[in-house]
C-alpha positions as a printed NumPy array, in Angstrom:
array([[  8.553,  46.7  , -24.94 ],
       [  9.741,  43.198, -26.358],
       [ 12.952,  43.594, -24.214],
       [ 11.201,  44.042, -20.978],
       [  8.974,  41.224, -21.428],
       [ 12.234,  39.016, -22.044],
       [ 13.981,  40.405, -19.09 ],
       [ 10.725,  39.963, -16.858],
       [ 10.642,  36.238, -17.919],
       [ 14.343,  35.805, -17.329],
       [ 13.862,  37.217, -14.044],
       [ 11.04 ,  35.034, -13.228],
       [ 13.138,  31.856, -14.341],
       [ 16.135,  32.978, -12.562],
       [ 13.887,  33.118,  -9.253],
       [ 12.14 ,  29.744, -10.023],
       [ 15.561,  28.288, -10.214],
       [ 16.808,  29.638,  -7.026],
       [ 13.577,  28.494,  -5.06 ],
       [ 13.874,  25.164,  -6.697],
       [ 17.53 ,  24.618,  -5.738],
       [ 16.947,  23.267,  -1.912],
       [ 14.133,  21.128,  -3.371],
       [ 16.537,  19.603,  -5.929],
       [ 19.472,  19.219,  -3.575],
       [ 17.082,  17.429,  -1.106],
       [ 16.053,  15.189,  -3.756],
       [ 19.489,  14.472,  -4.929],
       [ 20.427,  13.721,  -1.389],
       [ 17.52 ,  11.1  ,  -0.763],
       [ 18.51 ,   9.504,  -3.959],
       [ 21.907,   9.177,  -2.479],
       [ 20.681,   7.721,   0.682],
       [ 18.45 ,   5.406,  -1.408],
       [ 21.293,   3.903,  -3.019],
       [ 23.014,   3.594,   0.097],
       [ 20.347,   1.74 ,   1.828],
       [ 20.28 ,  -2.024,   0.509],
       [ 16.902,  -2.804,   1.991],
       [ 15.256,   0.077,   0.064],
       [ 17.03 ,  -1.189,  -3.271],
       [ 15.774,  -4.726,  -3.011],
       [ 12.502,  -3.902,  -1.989],
       [ 11.984,  -1.324,  -4.727],
       [ 12.991,  -4.036,  -7.525],
       [ 10.614,  -6.763,  -5.924],
       [  7.835,  -4.067,  -5.828],
       [  8.874,  -2.758,  -9.324],
       [  8.576,  -6.253, -10.758],
       [  5.316,  -6.968,  -8.962],
       [  3.761,  -3.665, -10.498],
       [  5.178,  -4.589, -13.971],
       [  3.786,  -8.121, -13.716],
       [  0.508,  -6.512, -13.004],
       [  0.714,  -3.879, -15.824],
       [  1.942,  -6.463, -18.511],
       [ -0.026,  -9.553, -17.587],
       [ -1.834,  -9.776, -20.961],
       [  1.53 , -10.108, -22.496],
       [  3.195, -12.085, -19.918],
       [  0.499, -14.555, -19.71 ],
       [  0.843, -17.707, -21.842],
       [ -2.853, -18.736, -21.675],
       [ -6.389, -17.298, -20.835],
       [ -6.464, -17.557, -17.118],
       [-10.133, -18.707, -17.33 ],
       [ -9.83 , -21.361, -20.042],
       [ -9.892, -25.033, -19.354],
       [ -7.579, -27.522, -20.784],
       [ -5.832, -30.728, -19.841],
       [ -6.051, -30.764, -15.885],
       [ -3.258, -31.414, -13.424],
       [ -0.315, -30.976, -15.759],
       [  3.24 , -30.608, -14.352],
       [  5.39 , -27.526, -14.826],
       [  6.712, -27.644, -18.637],
       [  7.62 , -25.532, -21.52 ],
       [  3.901, -25.142, -22.306],
       [  2.786, -24.677, -18.885],
       [  5.458, -22.962, -17.008],
       [  3.674, -23.59 , -13.689],
       [  1.447, -26.499, -14.524],
       [ -2.363, -26.538, -14.692],
       [ -4.898, -27.   , -11.924],
       [ -7.646, -29.486, -11.449],
       [ -9.773, -27.771, -13.992],
       [ -6.966, -27.422, -16.623],
       [ -6.451, -23.608, -16.049],
       [ -2.642, -22.39 , -16.614],
       [ -1.316, -21.608, -13.259],
       [  1.367, -19.267, -14.547],
       [ -1.363, -17.175, -16.59 ],
       [ -3.485, -16.979, -13.249],
       [ -0.737, -15.895, -11.14 ],
       [  0.173, -13.065, -13.62 ],
       [ -3.573, -11.787, -13.827],
       [ -3.786, -12.449, -10.122],
       [ -1.171,  -9.583,  -9.49 ],
       [ -3.781,  -7.215, -10.98 ],
       [ -6.428,  -8.392,  -8.609],
       [ -3.686,  -7.674,  -5.474],
       [ -2.634,  -4.3  ,  -6.963],
       [ -6.555,  -3.265,  -7.056],
       [ -6.835,  -4.567,  -3.366],
       [ -3.892,  -2.626,  -2.059],
       [ -4.968,   0.438,  -3.757],
       [ -8.632,   0.418,  -2.712],
       [ -7.698,  -0.733,   0.858],
       [ -5.034,   2.013,   1.231],
       [ -7.292,   4.889,   0.263],
       [-10.301,   3.663,   2.541],
       [ -7.944,   2.76 ,   5.538],
       [ -5.486,   5.786,   5.485],
       [ -8.972,   8.086,   4.899],
       [-10.695,   6.721,   7.754],
       [ -7.475,   6.96 ,   9.97 ],
       [ -6.744,  10.385,   8.96 ],
       [-10.461,  11.42 ,   9.583],
       [-10.535,   9.934,  13.016],
       [ -6.683,  10.861,  14.097],
       [ -6.298,  14.399,  13.355],
       [ -9.58 ,  15.682,  14.865],
       [ -8.985,  13.195,  17.975],
       [ -5.246,  14.834,  18.634],
       [ -6.323,  18.458,  17.673],
       [ -9.314,  18.72 ,  19.865],
       [ -8.486,  16.533,  22.602],
       [-10.989,  16.291,  25.512],
       [-14.258,  14.615,  25.165],
       [-13.517,  14.398,  21.207],
       [-10.491,  12.451,  21.855],
       [-12.006,  10.106,  24.394],
       [-14.762,   9.019,  22.246],
       [-12.841,   8.626,  18.953],
       [ -9.891,   6.58 ,  20.738],
       [-12.434,   4.338,  22.523],
       [-14.088,   3.563,  19.16 ],
       [-10.565,   2.774,  17.772],
       [ -9.84 ,   0.378,  20.758],
       [-12.879,  -1.454,  20.222],
       [-11.653,  -2.189,  16.736],
       [ -8.13 ,  -3.276,  18.005],
       [ -9.537,  -5.496,  20.681],
       [-10.188,  -7.969,  17.905],
       [ -7.571,  -9.829,  15.529],
       [ -7.602,  -8.029,  12.122],
       [ -8.174, -11.327,  10.355],
       [-11.072, -12.318,  12.518],
       [-12.827,  -8.965,  12.255],
       [-12.298,  -8.916,   8.559],
       [-13.979, -12.218,   8.1  ],
       [-16.917, -10.999,  10.544],
       [-17.35 ,  -8.122,   8.117],
       [-16.958, -10.149,   4.783],
       [-19.327, -12.861,   6.361],
       [-21.945, -10.008,   7.118],
       [-21.62 ,  -8.138,   3.797],
       [-21.404, -11.268,   1.641],
       [-18.222, -13.075,   0.192],
       [-16.874, -11.271,  -2.915],
       [-14.013,  -9.304,  -3.956],
       [-15.7  ,  -5.719,  -3.556],
       [-16.893,  -6.538,   0.204],
       [-13.426,  -8.188,   1.009],
       [-11.83 ,  -4.86 ,   0.078],
       [-14.409,  -3.093,   2.148],
       [-13.843,  -5.279,   5.05 ],
       [-10.184,  -5.022,   5.127],
       [-10.292,  -1.142,   4.838],
       [-12.683,  -1.019,   7.638],
       [-10.494,  -3.   ,   9.996],
       [ -7.01 ,  -1.546,   8.893],
       [ -7.595,   2.056,   9.632],
       [ -6.919,   1.914,  13.521],
       [ -3.064,   2.002,  13.121],
       [ -3.23 ,   5.021,  11.041],
       [ -5.531,   6.839,  13.287],
       [ -3.397,   6.327,  16.325],
       [ -0.338,   7.393,  14.332],
       [ -2.106,  10.558,  12.878],
       [ -3.293,  11.355,  16.465],
       [  0.323,  11.212,  17.977],
       [  1.619,  13.233,  15.087],
       [ -1.239,  16.022,  15.551],
       [ -0.656,  16.168,  19.201],
       [  3.133,  17.07 ,  18.347],
       [  2.433,  19.355,  15.767],
       [ -0.356,  21.474,  17.263],
       [  2.041,  22.388,  20.138],
       [  4.501,  23.959,  17.495],
       [  5.148,  27.803,  17.544],
       [  3.979,  28.274,  13.991],
       [  0.529,  26.812,  14.663],
       [  0.145,  29.191,  17.516],
       [  0.965,  32.06 ,  15.143],
       [ -1.5  ,  30.757,  12.568],
       [ -4.238,  30.662,  15.386],
       [ -3.302,  34.215,  16.449],
       [ -3.85 ,  35.316,  12.691],
       [ -7.371,  34.072,  12.915],
       [ -7.314,  30.772,  10.956],
       [-10.099,  28.518,  11.624],
       [ -9.694,  25.064,  13.109],
       [-10.676,  23.266,   9.946],
       [ -8.283,  25.341,   7.762],
       [ -5.403,  24.788,  10.286],
       [ -6.089,  20.721,  10.264],
       [ -6.264,  20.549,   6.543],
       [ -3.738,  23.053,   5.258],
       [ -1.006,  22.921,   8.343],
       [ -1.467,  19.628,  10.219],
       [ -2.257,  17.253,   7.657],
       [  0.763,  17.836,   5.428],
       [  2.823,  17.296,   8.524],
       [  1.115,  14.226,   9.656],
       [  1.104,  12.322,   6.385],
       [  4.758,  11.498,   6.057],
       [  4.788,   8.911,   8.93 ],
       [  1.371,   7.503,   7.9  ],
       [  2.75 ,   6.981,   4.519],
       [  5.838,   5.106,   5.813],
       [  3.318,   2.946,   7.987],
       [  1.073,   2.292,   4.992],
       [  4.165,   0.883,   3.019],
       [  4.872,  -1.533,   6.088],
       [  1.283,  -2.349,   6.306],
       [  0.711,  -3.305,   2.512],
       [  2.186,  -6.705,   2.946],
       [ -0.307,  -7.301,   5.782],
       [ -3.079,  -6.161,   3.421],
       [ -2.044,  -8.889,   0.947],
       [ -2.06 , -11.611,   3.624],
       [ -5.464, -10.5  ,   4.915],
       [ -6.953, -10.73 ,   1.44 ],
       [ -5.108, -13.937,   0.627],
       [ -6.534, -15.375,   3.816],
       [-10.056, -14.38 ,   3.335],
       [ -9.476, -15.88 ,  -0.276],
       [ -8.12 , -19.072,   1.087],
       [-11.113, -19.432,   3.533],
       [-13.632, -18.738,   0.587],
       [-14.744, -15.273,   1.736],
       [-12.775, -13.325,  -0.667],
       [-12.601, -13.311,  -4.279],
       [-15.029, -15.971,  -5.807],
       [-14.081, -18.449,  -8.427],
       [-13.102, -18.132, -11.155],
       [-11.41 , -14.833, -10.359],
       [ -7.635, -15.482, -10.369],
       [ -6.91 , -14.17 ,  -6.801],
       [ -3.794, -15.661,  -5.204],
       [ -5.473, -16.895,  -2.02 ],
       [ -8.246, -18.473,  -3.666],
       [ -5.614, -20.033,  -6.189],
       [ -3.878, -21.607,  -3.194],
       [ -7.235, -22.712,  -1.682],
       [ -8.115, -24.369,  -4.846],
       [ -5.139, -26.841,  -4.66 ],
       [ -4.809, -27.592,  -1.081],
       [ -6.765, -30.945,  -1.622],
       [ -3.987, -31.976,  -4.334],
       [ -0.869, -30.762,  -2.386],
       [  0.791, -33.96 ,  -1.891],
       [  0.829, -35.092,  -5.62 ],
       [  0.252, -31.973,  -7.548],
       [  2.502, -29.405,  -5.443],
       [  2.566, -26.723,  -8.143],
       [ -1.067, -25.762,  -7.656],
       [ -0.405, -24.035,  -4.214],
       [  3.283, -23.69 ,  -4.361],
       [  3.786, -21.023,  -6.979],
       [  0.896, -18.446,  -5.992],
       [  2.13 , -18.997,  -2.329],
       [  5.635, -18.056,  -3.354],
       [  4.211, -14.922,  -5.078],
       [  2.585, -13.879,  -1.933],
       [  5.59 , -14.46 ,  -0.027],
       [  8.03 , -12.548,  -2.46 ],
       [  5.675,  -9.579,  -2.628],
       [  5.028,  -9.397,   0.94 ],
       [  8.91 ,  -9.344,   1.761],
       [  9.123,  -6.951,  -0.803],
       [  6.941,  -4.457,   0.811],
       [  8.302,  -5.03 ,   4.225],
       [ 12.141,  -4.365,   2.937],
       [ 10.706,  -1.184,   1.216],
       [  8.93 ,  -0.039,   4.136],
       [ 12.04 ,  -0.514,   6.244],
       [ 14.188,   1.182,   3.623],
       [ 11.889,   4.212,   3.578],
       [ 11.856,   4.452,   7.191],
       [ 15.68 ,   4.313,   7.421],
       [ 16.011,   6.997,   4.86 ],
       [ 13.401,   9.406,   6.625],
       [ 15.348,   8.74 ,   9.718],
       [ 16.719,  12.526,  10.675],
       [ 20.039,  10.966,  12.189],
       [ 20.684,   9.496,   8.489],
       [ 19.5  ,  12.601,   6.706],
       [ 22.073,  14.793,   8.714]])
């Protein structure tokens, strides 16, 4: 009896290895393409540094980001990025500000992608009147510049970090909706979808289990490219006083704090501004690299 159980386990493990081999080979090929794509490598390193900065902010920060001290000190060995007009350490505020930016990116991504898929997939699958109504709503949002519309939502909801995240998510979903619609239209005409329909599968089941997994890949690539825009929008709202409110160490708000002191005390705005630029560039390079790797012409 024990020998039969052992043989059965060995057979299952062998079958598992056989089924896993194509997946492992595809993963190995993806890593090979990643190494051959300089944009992806550079972007990955930049974003990895950004995430590590957010995770280890309490260890990297040399001072309490909210503590007051001697104001307007230039960069030195004590205060790497100097201090602001309230005596707060700029370096520590930039480190903790990375945590705020990561939180903004995560929540906005969930909200915007969720709304985009919820609108785009039914629009592309059902077509007709459903498509017309949903796409005209999408066009209404696209008729306004994203920052202006986000400012309007934030002003209506009230200027704070939570409302800023919600406002950005409510204006950023349109790109994902149109992309998901286009992918759904392409997918629903495939023979395997017709076969599933002939077996009696319901529309909701087909959209969730068969259309959504196929449509999510280009949406993720687009999301990676949009993350830089999310940071810029959040920084813009913070700069205008509609985002995170003092004393929250948000990068756009830090830049806004130092705009009146820029000529004599340049470090207040320069270092958080450089952090915004580096992270946005990193996300753009990463998105371009992922798009190149997923290109079927390269994966041959």
